[in-house]
Short mmCIF file of C-alpha atoms in Angstrom, two decimals:
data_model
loop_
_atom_site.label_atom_id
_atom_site.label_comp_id
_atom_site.label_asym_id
_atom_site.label_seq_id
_atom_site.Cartn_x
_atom_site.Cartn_y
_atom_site.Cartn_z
CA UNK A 1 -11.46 -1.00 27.36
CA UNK A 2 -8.12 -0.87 26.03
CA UNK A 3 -6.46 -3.70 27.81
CA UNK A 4 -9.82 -6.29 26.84
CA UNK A 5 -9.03 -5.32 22.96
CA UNK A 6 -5.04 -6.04 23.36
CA UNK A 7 -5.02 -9.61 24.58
CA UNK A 8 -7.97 -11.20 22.21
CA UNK A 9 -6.68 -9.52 19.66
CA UNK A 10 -2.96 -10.31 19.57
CA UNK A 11 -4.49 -14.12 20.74
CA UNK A 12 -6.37 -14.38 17.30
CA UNK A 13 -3.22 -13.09 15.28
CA UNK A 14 -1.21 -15.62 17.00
CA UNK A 15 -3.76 -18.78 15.77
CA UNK A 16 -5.17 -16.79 12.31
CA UNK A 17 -2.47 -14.84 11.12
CA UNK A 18 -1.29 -15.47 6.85
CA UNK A 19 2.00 -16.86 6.50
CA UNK A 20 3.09 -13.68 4.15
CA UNK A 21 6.63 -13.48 2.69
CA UNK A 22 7.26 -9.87 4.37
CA UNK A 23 6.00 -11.01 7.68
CA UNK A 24 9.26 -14.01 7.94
CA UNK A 25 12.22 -13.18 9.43
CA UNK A 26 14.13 -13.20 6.06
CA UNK A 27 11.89 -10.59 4.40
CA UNK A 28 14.28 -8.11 6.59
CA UNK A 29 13.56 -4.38 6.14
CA UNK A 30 13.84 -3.89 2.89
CA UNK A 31 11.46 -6.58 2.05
CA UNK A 32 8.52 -5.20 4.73
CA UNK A 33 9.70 -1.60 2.92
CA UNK A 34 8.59 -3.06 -0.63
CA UNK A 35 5.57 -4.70 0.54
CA UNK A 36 3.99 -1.99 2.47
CA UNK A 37 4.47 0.19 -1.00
CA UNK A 38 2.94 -2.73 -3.10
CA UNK A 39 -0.11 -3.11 -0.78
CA UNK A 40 -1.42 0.44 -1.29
CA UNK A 41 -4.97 -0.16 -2.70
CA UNK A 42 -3.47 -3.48 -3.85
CA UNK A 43 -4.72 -6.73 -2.46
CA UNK A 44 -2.63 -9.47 -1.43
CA UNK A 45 -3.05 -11.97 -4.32
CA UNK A 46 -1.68 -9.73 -6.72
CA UNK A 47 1.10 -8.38 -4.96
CA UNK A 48 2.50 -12.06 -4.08
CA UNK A 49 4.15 -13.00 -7.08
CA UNK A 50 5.38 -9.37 -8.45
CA UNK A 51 6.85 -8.76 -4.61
CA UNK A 52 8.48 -12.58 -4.70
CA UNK A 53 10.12 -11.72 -8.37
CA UNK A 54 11.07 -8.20 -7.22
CA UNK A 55 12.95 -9.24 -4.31
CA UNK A 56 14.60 -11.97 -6.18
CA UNK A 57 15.88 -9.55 -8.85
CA UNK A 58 16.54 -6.59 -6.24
CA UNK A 59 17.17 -8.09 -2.51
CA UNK A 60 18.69 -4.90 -1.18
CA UNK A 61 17.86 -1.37 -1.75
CA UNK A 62 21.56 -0.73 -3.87
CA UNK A 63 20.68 -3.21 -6.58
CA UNK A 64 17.33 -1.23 -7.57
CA UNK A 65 18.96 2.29 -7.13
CA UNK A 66 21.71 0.76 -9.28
CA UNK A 67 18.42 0.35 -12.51
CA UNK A 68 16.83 2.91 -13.95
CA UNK A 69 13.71 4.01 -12.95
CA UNK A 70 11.85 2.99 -15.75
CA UNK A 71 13.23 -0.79 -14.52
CA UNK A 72 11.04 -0.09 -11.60
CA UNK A 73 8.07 0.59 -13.39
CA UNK A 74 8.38 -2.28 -15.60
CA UNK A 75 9.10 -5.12 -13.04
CA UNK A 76 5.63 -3.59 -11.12
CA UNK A 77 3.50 -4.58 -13.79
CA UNK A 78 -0.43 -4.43 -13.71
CA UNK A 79 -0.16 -3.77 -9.93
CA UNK A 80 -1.50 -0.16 -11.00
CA UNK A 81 -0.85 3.19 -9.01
CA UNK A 82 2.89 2.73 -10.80
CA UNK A 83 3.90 6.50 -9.41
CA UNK A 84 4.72 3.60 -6.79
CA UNK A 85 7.32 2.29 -8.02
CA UNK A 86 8.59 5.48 -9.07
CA UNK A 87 9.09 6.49 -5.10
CA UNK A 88 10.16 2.83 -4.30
CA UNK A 89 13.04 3.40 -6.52
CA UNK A 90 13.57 7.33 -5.12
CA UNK A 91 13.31 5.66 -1.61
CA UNK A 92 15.89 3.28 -2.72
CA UNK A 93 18.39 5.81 -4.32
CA UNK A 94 18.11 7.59 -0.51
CA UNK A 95 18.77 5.24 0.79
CA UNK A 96 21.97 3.74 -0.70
CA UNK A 97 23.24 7.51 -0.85
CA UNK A 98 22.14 8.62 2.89
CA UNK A 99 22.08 5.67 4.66
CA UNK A 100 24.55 2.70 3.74
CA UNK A 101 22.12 0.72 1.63
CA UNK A 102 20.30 -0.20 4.66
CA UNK A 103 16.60 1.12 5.59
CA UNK A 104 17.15 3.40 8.52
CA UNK A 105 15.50 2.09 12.04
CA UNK A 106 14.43 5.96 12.89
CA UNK A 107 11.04 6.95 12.03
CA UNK A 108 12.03 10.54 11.12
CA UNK A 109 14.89 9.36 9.06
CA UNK A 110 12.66 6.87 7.52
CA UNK A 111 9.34 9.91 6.40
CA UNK A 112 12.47 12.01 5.54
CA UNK A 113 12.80 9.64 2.16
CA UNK A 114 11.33 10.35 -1.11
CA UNK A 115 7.67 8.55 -1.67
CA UNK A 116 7.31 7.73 2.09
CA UNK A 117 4.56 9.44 3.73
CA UNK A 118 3.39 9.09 7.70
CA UNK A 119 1.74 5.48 7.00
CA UNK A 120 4.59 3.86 5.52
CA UNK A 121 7.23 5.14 8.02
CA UNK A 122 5.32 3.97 10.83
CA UNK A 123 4.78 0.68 9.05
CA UNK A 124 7.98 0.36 8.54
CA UNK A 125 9.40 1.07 11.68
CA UNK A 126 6.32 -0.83 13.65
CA UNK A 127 6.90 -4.29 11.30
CA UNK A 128 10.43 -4.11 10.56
CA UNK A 129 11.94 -2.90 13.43
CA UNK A 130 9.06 -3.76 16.46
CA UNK A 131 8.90 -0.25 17.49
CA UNK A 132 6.14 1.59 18.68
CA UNK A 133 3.75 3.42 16.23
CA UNK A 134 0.57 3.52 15.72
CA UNK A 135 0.09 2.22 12.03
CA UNK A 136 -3.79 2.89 10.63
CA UNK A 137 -4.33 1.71 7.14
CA UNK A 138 -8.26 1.22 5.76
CA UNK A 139 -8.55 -1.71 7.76
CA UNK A 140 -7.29 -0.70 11.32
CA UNK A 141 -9.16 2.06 10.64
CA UNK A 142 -12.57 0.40 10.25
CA UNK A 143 -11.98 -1.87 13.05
CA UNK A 144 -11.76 0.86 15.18
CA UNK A 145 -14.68 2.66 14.05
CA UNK A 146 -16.75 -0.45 14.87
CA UNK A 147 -15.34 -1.59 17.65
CA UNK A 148 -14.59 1.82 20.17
CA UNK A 149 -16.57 4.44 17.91
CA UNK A 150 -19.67 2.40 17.20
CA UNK A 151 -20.09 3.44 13.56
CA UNK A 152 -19.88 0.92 10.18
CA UNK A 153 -17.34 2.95 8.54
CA UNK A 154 -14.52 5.60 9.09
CA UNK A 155 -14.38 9.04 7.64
CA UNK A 156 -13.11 8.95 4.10
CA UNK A 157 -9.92 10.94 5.16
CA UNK A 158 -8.14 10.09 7.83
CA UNK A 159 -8.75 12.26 10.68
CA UNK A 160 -7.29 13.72 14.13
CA UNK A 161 -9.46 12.18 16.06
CA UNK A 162 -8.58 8.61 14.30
CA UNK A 163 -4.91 9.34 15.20
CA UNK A 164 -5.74 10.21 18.69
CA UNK A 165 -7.63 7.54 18.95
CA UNK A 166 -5.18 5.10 17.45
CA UNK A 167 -2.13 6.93 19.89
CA UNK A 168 -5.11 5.87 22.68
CA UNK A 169 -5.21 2.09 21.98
CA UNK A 170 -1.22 1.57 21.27
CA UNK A 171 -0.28 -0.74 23.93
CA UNK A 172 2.29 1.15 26.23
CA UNK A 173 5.35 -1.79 25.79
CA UNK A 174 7.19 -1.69 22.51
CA UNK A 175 7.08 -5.56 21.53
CA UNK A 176 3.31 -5.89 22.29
CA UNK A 177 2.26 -2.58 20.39
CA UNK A 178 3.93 -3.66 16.79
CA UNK A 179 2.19 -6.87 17.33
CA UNK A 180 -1.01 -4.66 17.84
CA UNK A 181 -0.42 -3.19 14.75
CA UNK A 182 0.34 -6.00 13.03
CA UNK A 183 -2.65 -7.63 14.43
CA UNK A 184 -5.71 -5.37 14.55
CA UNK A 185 -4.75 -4.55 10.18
CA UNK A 186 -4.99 -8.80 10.15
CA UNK A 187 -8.67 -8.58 12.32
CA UNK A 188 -9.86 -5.90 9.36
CA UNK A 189 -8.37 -7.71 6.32
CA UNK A 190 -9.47 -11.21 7.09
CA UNK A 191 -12.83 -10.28 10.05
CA UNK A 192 -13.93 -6.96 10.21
CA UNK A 193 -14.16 -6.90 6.44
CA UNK A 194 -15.93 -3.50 4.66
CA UNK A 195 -18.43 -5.79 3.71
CA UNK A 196 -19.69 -8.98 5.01
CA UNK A 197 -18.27 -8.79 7.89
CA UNK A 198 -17.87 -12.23 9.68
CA UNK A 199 -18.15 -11.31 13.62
CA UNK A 200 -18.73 -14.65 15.27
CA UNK A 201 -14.75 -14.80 13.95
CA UNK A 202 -14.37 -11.77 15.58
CA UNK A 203 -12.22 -12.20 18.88
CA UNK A 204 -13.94 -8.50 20.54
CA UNK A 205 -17.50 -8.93 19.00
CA UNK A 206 -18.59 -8.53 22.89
CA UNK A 207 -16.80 -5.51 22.93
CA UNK A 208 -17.44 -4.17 19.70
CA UNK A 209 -20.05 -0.68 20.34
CA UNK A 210 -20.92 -0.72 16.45
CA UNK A 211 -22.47 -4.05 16.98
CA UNK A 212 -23.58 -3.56 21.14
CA UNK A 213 -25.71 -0.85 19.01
CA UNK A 214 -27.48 -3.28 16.53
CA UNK A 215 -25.17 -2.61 13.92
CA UNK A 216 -26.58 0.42 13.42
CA UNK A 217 -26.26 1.49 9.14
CA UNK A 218 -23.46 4.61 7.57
CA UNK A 219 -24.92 7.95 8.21
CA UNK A 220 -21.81 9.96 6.85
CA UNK A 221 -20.86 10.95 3.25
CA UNK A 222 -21.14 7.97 0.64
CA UNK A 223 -18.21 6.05 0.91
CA UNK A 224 -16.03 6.54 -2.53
CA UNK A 225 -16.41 3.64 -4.78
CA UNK A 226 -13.41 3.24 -6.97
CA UNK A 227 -14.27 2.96 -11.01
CA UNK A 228 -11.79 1.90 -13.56
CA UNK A 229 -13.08 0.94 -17.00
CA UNK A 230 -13.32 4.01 -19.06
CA UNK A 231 -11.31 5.78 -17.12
CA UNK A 232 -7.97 8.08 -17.70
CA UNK A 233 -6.18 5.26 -15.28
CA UNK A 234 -7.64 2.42 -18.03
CA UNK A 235 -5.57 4.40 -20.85
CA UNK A 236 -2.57 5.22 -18.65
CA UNK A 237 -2.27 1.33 -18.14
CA UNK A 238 -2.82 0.19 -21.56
CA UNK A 239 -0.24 2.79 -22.32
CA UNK A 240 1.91 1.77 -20.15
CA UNK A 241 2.00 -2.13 -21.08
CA UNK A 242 3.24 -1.24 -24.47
CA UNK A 243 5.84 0.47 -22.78
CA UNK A 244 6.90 -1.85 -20.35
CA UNK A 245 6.83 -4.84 -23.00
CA UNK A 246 8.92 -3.49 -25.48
CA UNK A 247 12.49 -2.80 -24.70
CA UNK A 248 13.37 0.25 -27.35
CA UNK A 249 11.76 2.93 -28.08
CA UNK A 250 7.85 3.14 -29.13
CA UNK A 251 6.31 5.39 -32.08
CA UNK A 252 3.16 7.50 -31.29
CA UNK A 253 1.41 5.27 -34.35
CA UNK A 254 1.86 2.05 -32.00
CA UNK A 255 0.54 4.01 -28.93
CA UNK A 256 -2.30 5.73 -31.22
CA UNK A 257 -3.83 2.24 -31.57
CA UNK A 258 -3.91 1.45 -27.82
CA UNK A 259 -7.42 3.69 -27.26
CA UNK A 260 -10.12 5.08 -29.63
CA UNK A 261 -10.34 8.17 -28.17
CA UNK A 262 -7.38 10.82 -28.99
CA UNK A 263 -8.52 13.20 -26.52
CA UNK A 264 -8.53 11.03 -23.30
CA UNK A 265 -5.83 9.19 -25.01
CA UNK A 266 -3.39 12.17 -25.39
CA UNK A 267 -4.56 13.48 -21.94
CA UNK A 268 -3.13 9.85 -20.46
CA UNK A 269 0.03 10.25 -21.96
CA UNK A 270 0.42 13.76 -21.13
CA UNK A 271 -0.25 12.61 -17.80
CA UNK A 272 2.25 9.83 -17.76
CA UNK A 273 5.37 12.20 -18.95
CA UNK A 274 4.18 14.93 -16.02
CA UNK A 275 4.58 11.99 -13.44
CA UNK A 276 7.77 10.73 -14.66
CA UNK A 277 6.57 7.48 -15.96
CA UNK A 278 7.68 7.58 -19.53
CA UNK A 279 10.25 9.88 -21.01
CA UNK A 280 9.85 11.69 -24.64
CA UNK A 281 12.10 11.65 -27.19
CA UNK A 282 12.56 13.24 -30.44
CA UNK A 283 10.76 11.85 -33.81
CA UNK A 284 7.77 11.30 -32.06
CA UNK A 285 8.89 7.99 -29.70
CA UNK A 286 8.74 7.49 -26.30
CA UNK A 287 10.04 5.29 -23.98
CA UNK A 288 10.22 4.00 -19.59
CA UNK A 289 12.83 6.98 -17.84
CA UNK A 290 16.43 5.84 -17.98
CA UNK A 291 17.30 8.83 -15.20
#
């Protein structure tokens, strides 16, 4: 089973594949680093241009450790989730202090750094450095629910029996298995979509047990939508873009008028000084973190 998924697979990438900044040979490291951070719960069109003006302003890891943080959450913009760029800039500060200035080729060394959990480290090592890992975002995921478990979706958390699974499939030479990677995330991005999926695309659709079994529909636990209007992350971001727009400090009056409700609206803020993301001051003003 294993070895008909590999070849097809990789085949596809090879004729299909995006031509994405992070995946040329220039991107180096650091540039893979950035956009695997971006592309959290992000989708590709609205990472492009903040990742192209990012790298231009910070092309190695020492010139964004050299900015304040609060630089970092400024420069990433509307791409929401901005504890992101928080941990980019933490990651960035490691490395420059621990490493050189260069992102470290060991996996270990790499989920030793601030912000970088067991998805990004193998990410990183798989894309930048063509080791071998196995790498399971939402989309390798659900291509390997369909196609070797036979159900429509994955579990909402990741389980041990998706990493076992994933460890199963990772083609034993090096090379071929970051191309896997690389590959089967392409297959659920562009093919194996959550919804509408398109498999006479599909390079395994004879393979694939979810639809060998008539497609049969989710049985598990409703699959989390995500809701945004109304919610605490609304006001954080409207917060947030006064922040990141002006370039002193801001009053609480011209934060007051960014949300009717001073309840949720206080809650947001409160939130946003817990996590780092704007700093206090005295007289009532706040500002992005300088340290």
């Amino acid at each position: 089973m294993t070895e008909k998924l590999h070849a097809p697979v990789i085949a596809w990438f090879d004729a299909h594949a995006r031509d994405l900044p992070w995946r040329r040979p220039e991107a180096g490291p650091w540039g893979v680093m950035v956009s695997e951070f971006m592309l959290q719960q992000t989708p590709v069109s609205r990472v492009l241009p903040v990742y192209e003006q990012w790298l231009a302003r910070w092309p190695r890891p020492a010139d964004l450790a050299a900015e304040a943080p609060g630089e970092a959450v400024r420069a990433w913009g509307r791409l929401g989730y901005p504890r992101r760029a928080l941990r980019l800039h933490g990651a960035a500060v490691a490395i420059t202090e621990r490493h050189g200035g260069d992102v470290p080729t060991d996996h270990a060394q790499l989920l030793a750094l601030p912000g970088i959990g067991e998805y990004t480290a193998a990410a990183v090592a798989s894309f930048a450095y063509g080791q071998r890992h196995a790498v399971l975002d939402t989309n390798v995921r659900r291509v390997f629910a369909r196609a070797v478990t036979g159900v429509q979706y994955p579990p909402n958390a990741t389980t041990a029996a998706e990493r076992r699974l994933a460890r199963e499939l990772l083609p034993e030479d090096e090379p071929t298995a970051a191309r896997w990677a690389a590959a089967s995330m392409e297959l659920g991005a562009l093919v194996c979509t959550a919804k509408n999926e398109t498999c006479p695309r599909c390079p395994i659709a004879g393979e694939c047990a979810w639809r060998l079994a008539g497609k049969p529909a989710h049985e598990g636990p409703p699959r989390r939508g995500q809701t945004y209007a109304g919610t605490d992350r609304q006001v954080r971001g409207k917060l947030l873009a006064v922040l990141r727009e002006a370039h002193a400090p801001v009053t609480q009056t011209v934060l007051d008028r960014v949300w009717h409700e001073p309840v949720q609206r206080a809650r947001a803020l409160d939130g946003l000084v817990s996590d780092g993301l704007v700093e206090p001051l005295a007289g009532g003003l706040y500002r992005l973190p300088l340290g």
